[in-house]
Short mmCIF file of C-alpha atoms in Angstrom, two decimals:
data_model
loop_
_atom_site.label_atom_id
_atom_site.label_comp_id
_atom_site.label_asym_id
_atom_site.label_seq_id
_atom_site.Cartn_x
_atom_site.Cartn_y
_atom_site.Cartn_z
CA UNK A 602 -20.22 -7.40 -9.81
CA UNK A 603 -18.64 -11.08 -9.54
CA UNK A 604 -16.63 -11.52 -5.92
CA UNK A 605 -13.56 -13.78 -6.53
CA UNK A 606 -12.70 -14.46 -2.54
CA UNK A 607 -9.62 -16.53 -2.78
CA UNK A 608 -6.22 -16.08 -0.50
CA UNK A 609 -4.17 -17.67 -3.43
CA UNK A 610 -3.87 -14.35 -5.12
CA UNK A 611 -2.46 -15.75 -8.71
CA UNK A 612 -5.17 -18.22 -8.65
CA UNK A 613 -7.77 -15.73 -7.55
CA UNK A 614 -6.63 -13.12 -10.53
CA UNK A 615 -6.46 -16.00 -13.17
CA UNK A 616 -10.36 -16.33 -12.43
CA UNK A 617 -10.90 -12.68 -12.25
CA UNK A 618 -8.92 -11.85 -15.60
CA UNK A 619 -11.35 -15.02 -17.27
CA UNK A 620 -14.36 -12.98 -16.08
CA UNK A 621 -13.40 -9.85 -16.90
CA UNK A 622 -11.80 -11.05 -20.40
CA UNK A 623 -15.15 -12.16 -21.19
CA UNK A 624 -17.01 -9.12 -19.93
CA UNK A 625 -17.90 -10.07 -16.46
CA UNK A 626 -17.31 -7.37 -13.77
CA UNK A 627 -15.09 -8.66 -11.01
CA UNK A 628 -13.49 -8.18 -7.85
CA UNK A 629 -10.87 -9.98 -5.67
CA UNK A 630 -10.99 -10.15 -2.02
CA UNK A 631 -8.10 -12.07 -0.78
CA UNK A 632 -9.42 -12.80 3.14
CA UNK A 633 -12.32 -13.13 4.61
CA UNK A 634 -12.61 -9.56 6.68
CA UNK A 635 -11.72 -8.01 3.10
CA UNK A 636 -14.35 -9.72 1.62
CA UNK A 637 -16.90 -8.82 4.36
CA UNK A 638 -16.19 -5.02 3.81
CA UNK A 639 -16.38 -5.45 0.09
CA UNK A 640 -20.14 -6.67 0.32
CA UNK A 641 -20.81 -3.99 2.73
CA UNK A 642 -20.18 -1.43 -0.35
CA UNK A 643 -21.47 -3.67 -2.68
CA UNK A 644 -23.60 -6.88 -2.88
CA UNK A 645 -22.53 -9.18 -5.46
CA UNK A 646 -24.64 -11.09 -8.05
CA UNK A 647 -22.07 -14.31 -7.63
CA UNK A 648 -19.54 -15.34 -5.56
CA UNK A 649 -16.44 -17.62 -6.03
CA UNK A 650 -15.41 -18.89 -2.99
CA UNK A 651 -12.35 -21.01 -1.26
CA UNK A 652 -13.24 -21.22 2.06
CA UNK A 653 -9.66 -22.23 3.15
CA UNK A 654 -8.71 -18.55 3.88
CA UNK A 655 -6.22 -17.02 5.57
CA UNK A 656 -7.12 -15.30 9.02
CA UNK A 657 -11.31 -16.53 9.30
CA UNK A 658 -12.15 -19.05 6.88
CA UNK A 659 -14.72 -18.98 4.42
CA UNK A 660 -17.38 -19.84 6.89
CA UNK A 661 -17.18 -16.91 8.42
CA UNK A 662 -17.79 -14.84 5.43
CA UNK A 663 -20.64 -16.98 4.17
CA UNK A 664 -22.30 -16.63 7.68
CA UNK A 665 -21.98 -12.84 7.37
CA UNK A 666 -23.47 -13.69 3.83
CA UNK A 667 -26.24 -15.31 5.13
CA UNK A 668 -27.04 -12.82 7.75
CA UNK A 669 -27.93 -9.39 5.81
CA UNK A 670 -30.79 -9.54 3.80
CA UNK A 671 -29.59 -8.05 0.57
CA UNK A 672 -26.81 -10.54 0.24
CA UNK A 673 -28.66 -13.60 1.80
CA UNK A 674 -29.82 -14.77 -1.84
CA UNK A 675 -26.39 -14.47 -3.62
CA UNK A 676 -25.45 -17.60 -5.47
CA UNK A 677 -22.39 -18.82 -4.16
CA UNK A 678 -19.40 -21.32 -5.97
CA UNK A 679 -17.05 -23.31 -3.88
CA UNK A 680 -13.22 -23.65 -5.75
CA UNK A 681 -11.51 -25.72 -3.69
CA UNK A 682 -8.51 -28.09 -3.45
CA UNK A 683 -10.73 -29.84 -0.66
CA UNK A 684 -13.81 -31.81 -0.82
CA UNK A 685 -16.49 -30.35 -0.18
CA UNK A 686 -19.26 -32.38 -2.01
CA UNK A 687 -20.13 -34.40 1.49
CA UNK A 688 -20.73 -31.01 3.18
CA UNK A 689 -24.58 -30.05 3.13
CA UNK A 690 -24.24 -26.06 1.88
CA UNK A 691 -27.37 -25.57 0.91
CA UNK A 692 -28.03 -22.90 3.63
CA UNK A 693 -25.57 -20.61 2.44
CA UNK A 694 -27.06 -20.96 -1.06
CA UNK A 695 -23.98 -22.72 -2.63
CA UNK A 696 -25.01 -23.60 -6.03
CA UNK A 697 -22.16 -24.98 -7.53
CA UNK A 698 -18.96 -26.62 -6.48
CA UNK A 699 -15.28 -26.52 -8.16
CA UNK A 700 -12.19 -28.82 -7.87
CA UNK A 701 -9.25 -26.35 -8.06
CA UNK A 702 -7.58 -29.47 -9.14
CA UNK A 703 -9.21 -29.50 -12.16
CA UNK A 704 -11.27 -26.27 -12.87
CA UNK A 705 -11.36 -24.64 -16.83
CA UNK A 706 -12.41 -21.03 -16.96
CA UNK A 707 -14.88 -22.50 -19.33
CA UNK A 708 -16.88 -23.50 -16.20
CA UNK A 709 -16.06 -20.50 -14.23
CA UNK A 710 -17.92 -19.26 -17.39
CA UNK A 711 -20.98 -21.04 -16.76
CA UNK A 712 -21.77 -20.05 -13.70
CA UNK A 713 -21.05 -16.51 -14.35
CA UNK A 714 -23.66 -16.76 -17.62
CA UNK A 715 -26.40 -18.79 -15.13
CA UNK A 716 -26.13 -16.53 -12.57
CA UNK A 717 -24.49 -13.20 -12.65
CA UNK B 35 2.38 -35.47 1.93
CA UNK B 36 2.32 -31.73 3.45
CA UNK B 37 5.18 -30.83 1.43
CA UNK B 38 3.99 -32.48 -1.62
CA UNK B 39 0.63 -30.53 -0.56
CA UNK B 40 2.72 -27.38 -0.65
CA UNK B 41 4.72 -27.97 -3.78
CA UNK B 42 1.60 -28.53 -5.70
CA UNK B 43 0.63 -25.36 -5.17
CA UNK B 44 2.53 -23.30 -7.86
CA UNK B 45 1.71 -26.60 -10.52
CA UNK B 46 -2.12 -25.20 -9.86
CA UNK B 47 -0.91 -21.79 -10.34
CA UNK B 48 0.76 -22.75 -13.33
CA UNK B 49 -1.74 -24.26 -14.68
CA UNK B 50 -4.84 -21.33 -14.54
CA UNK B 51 -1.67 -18.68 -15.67
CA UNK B 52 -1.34 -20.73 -19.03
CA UNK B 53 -5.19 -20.74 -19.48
CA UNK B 54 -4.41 -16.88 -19.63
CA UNK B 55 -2.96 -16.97 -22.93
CA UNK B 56 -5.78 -16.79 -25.14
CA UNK B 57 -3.88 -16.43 -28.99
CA UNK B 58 -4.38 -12.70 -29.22
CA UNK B 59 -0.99 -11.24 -27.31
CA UNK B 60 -3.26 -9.39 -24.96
CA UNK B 61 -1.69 -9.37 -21.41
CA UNK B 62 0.86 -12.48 -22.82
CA UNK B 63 3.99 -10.75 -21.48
CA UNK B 64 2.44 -10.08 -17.62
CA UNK B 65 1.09 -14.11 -17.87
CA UNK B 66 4.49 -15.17 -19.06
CA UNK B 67 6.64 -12.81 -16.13
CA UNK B 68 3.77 -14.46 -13.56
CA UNK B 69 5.03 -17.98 -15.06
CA UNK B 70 8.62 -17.39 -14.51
CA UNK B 71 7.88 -16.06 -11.20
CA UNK B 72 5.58 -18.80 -9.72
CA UNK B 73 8.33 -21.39 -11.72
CA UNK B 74 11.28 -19.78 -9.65
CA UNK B 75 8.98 -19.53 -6.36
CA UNK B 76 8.93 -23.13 -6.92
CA UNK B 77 12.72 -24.12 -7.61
CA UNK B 78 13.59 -22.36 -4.95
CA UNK B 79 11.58 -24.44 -3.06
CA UNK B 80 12.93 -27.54 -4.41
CA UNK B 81 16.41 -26.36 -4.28
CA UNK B 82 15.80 -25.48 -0.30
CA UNK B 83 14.65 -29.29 -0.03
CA UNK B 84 17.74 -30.62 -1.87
CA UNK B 85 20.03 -28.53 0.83
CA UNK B 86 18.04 -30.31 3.85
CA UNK B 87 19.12 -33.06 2.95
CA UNK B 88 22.99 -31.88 2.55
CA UNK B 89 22.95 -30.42 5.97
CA UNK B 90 23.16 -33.55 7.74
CA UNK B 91 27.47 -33.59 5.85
CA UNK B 92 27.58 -30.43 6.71
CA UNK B 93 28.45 -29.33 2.77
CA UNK B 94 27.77 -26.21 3.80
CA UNK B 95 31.26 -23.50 4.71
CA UNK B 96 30.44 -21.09 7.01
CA UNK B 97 32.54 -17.35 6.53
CA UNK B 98 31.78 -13.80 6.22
CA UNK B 99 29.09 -12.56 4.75
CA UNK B 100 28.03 -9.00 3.88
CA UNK B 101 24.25 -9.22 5.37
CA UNK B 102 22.97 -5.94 3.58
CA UNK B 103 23.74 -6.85 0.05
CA UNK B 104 22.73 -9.88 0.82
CA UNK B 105 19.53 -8.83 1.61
CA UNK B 106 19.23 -6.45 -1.34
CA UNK B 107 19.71 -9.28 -3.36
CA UNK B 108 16.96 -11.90 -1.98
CA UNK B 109 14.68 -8.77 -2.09
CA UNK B 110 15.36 -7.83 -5.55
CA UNK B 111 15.00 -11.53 -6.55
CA UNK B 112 11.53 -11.87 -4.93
CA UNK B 113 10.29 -8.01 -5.43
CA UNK B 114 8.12 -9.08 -8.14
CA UNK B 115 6.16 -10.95 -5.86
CA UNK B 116 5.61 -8.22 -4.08
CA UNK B 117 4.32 -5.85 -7.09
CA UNK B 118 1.93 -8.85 -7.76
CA UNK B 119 0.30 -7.71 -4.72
CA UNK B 120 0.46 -4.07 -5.24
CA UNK B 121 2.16 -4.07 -1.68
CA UNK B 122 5.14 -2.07 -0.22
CA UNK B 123 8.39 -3.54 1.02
CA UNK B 124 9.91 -0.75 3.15
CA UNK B 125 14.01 -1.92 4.34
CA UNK B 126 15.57 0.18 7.15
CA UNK B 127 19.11 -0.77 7.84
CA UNK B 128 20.48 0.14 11.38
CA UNK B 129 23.41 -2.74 11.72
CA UNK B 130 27.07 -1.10 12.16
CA UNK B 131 28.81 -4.11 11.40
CA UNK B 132 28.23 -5.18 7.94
CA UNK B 133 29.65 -8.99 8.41
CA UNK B 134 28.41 -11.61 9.85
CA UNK B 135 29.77 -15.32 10.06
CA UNK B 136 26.93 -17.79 7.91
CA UNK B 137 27.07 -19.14 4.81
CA UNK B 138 25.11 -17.29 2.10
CA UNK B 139 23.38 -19.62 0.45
CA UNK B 140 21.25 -20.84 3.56
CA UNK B 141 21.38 -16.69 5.04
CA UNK B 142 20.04 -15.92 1.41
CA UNK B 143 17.30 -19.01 1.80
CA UNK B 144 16.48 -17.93 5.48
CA UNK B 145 15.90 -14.24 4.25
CA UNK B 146 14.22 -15.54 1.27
CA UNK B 147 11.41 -17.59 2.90
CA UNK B 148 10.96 -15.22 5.41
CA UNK B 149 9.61 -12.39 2.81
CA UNK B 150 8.08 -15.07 1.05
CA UNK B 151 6.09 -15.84 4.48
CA UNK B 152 5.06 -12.26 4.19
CA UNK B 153 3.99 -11.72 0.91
CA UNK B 154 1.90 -14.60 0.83
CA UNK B 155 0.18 -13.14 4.29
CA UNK B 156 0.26 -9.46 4.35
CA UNK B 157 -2.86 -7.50 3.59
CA UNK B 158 -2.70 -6.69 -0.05
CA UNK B 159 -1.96 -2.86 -0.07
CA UNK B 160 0.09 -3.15 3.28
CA UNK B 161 3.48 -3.06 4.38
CA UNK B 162 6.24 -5.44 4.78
CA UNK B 163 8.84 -4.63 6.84
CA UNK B 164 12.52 -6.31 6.72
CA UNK B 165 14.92 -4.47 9.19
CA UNK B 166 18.65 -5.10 10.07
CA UNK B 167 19.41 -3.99 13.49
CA UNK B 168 22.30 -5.14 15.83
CA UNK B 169 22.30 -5.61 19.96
CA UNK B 170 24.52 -7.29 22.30
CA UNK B 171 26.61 -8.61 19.37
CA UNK B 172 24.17 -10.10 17.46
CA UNK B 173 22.80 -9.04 13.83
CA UNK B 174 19.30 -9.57 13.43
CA UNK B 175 17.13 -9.69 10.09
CA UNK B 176 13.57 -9.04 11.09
CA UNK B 177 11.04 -9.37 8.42
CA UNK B 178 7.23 -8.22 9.56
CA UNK B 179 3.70 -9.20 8.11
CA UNK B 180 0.47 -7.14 8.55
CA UNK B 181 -1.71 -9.53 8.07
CA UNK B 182 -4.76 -10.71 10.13
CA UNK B 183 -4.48 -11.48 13.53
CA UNK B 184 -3.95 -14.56 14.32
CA UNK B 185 -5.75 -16.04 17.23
CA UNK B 186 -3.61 -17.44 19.95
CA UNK B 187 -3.82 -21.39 18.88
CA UNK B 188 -3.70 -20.78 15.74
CA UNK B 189 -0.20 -18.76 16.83
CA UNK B 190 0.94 -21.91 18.62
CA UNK B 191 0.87 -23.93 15.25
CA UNK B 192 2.61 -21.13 13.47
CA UNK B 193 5.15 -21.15 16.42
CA UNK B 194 5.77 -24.66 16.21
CA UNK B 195 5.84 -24.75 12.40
CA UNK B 196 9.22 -23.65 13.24
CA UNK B 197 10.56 -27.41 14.66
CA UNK B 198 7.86 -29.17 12.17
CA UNK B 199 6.07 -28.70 9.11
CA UNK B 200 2.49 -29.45 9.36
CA UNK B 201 -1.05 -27.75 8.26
CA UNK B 202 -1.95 -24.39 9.71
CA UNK B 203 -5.43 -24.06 9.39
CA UNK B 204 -5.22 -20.35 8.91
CA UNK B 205 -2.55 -20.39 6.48
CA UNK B 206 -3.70 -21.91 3.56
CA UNK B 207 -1.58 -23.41 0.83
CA UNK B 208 1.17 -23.19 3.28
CA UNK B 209 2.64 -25.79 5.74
CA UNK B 210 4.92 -23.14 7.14
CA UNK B 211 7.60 -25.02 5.05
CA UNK B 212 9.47 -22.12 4.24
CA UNK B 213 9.22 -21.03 8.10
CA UNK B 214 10.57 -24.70 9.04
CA UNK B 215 13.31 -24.52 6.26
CA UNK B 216 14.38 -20.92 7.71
CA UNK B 217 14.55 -22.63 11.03
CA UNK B 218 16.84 -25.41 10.11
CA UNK B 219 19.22 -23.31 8.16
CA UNK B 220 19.39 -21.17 11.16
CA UNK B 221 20.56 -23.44 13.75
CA UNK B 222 22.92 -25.11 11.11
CA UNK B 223 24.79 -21.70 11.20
CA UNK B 224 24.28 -21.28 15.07
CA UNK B 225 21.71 -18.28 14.42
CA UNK B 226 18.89 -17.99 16.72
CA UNK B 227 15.21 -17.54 15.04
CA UNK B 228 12.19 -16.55 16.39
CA UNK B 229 8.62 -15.22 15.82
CA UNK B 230 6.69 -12.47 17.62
CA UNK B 231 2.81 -11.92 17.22
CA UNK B 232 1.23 -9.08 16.42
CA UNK B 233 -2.35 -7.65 16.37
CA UNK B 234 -1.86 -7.24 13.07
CA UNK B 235 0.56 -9.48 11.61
CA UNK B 236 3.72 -11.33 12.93
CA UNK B 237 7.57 -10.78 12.77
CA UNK B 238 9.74 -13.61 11.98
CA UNK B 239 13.59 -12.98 12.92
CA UNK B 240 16.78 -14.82 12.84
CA UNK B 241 19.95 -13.24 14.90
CA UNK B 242 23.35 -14.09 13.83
CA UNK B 243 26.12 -13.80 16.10
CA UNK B 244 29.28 -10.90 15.20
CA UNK B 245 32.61 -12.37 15.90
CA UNK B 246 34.74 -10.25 17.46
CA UNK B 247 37.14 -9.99 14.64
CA UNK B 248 35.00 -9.88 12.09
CA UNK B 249 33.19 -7.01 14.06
CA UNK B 250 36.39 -5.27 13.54
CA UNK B 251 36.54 -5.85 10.29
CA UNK B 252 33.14 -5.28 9.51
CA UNK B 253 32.93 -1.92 10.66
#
């Protein structure tokens, strides 16, 4: 199962309906306590993430990602309208970073064929 | 440059909803309604903008307006937002007198941004709320959010999003413009708006006074 954790709720369906049009199996948590829960029931084999959420940020839920063991290794993608290329991630196991400015489902695609 | 930040929102929504359409027809009609929607989201934006700016000649007549039907209409307009969501928008109506003195275009714009405010930061699966209730001769439209609690600072920007639009870290996408716009229009027609926090959520609330006569009327 894919996580789509996005507050933007049209944005964060238009990348679940690209995953799930091309046979991904998704789900979209639209805060960070949702998303918590949602791992809780289910760890994920990816993650897209914008961290600017509403209530606790994305930090929060990548701590709480970090913290259990069966989610700890769960490749994580930053969408963003911010940048976050200066920002060292590499402890939450961020492996890939999108501009929401920009992003193409055919590299939402990617990642979900690399790593899901 | 926080409003542009806000208006460029629905352009990025836009823009992922047309990379929907894939050539087949498969889900083409519920990509195209989500179009329209985001499109009108976002005129009605622009359109609130273009009245700032009018305020300041006063263009805008103030005279009675029917505040339930008014209501029924901004929450038919923006219902679809709401079934985007899968969330419920429950209305209770409690007001005796049906008139109050505002004009409707910035009561309707008020009302509007208000349930826009909570759609974009209820829970999805939870309630909205928008009551009309009347006390000590004032009408007040209450619309309530259940979303997540919002710690007290962060509830001091929100508050003071009211006088000024600005980021709230919390609320992303949104520099309360909506809330600031409500706030504007209010005082223009002498209403009196207001917030209250919740554990779960917040209420956002503008009271309109009841004339005498047109309480008369009204009733």
């Amino acid at each position: 199962m894919i996580l789509v954790v996005d507050s933007d709720e049209v944005f964060g369906k238009c990348i679940l309906e690209t995953l799930k049009k091309n046979g991904f199996d998704g789900h979209l948590s639209n805060n960070a306590i949702v998303a918590i829960n949602d791992i809780s029931e289910e760890a994920p084999s990816l993650v897209f993430l914008d961290p600017i959420l509403t209530g606790p940020d994305g930090f929060t839920f990548l701590n709480e990602m970090a913290s259990y063991a069966d989610t700890l290794d769960v490749p994580i993608v930053i969408v963003s309208e911010k940048d976050f290329s200066g920002f060292d991630l590499s402890e939450y196991n961020v492996v890939g970073v999108l501009d929401k400015n920009k992003i193409k489902p055919k590299e939402t695609l990617s990642y979900a064929r690399e790593y899901a | 440059m926080v409003v542009a930040r806000e208006l460029k929102r629905p352009l990025l929504e836009l823009r992922q909803l047309a990379f929907g359409f894939d050539g087949n027809g498969v889900g083409d009609e519920k990509i195209r309604q989500q179009m329209i929607s985001v499109a009108d989201m976002a005129i009605r934006q622009v359109n609130d903008l273009a009245k700032m700016e009018r305020l300041a000649s006063g263009g805008f007549e103030m005279g009675p307006v029917a505040v339930r039907a008014l209501c029924d209409d901004v929450i038919s307009e923006i219902s679809e937002l709401f079934d985007g969501k899968k969330g419920e928008m429950t209305v209770r109506y409690s007001n005796r007198s049906r008139l109050v003195v505002a004009n409707p275009e910035l009561l309707s714009s008020v009302v509007y941004n208000f349930l826009l405010n909570a759609a974009n930061y209820t829970d999805e699966e939870m309630k909205t709320e928008l009551r009309i209730k009347e006390a000590s001769g004032m009408v007040e439209i209450n619309v309530r959010d259940f979303g997540p609690s919002l710690p007290f600072d962060v509830w001091q920007e929100v508050k003071g999003n009211l006088m000024t639009p600005r980021d709230i870290a919390m609320r992303p996408g949104s520099s309360a413009l909506g809330l600031y716009i409500a706030s504007k229009f209010s005082k223009y027609m002498n209403a009196e708006v207001g917030a209250v926090r919740h554990r779960d959520g917040a209420s956002f609330f503008v009271k309109i006074p009841v004339p005498h006569q047109i309480n008369m009327w009204g009733n």
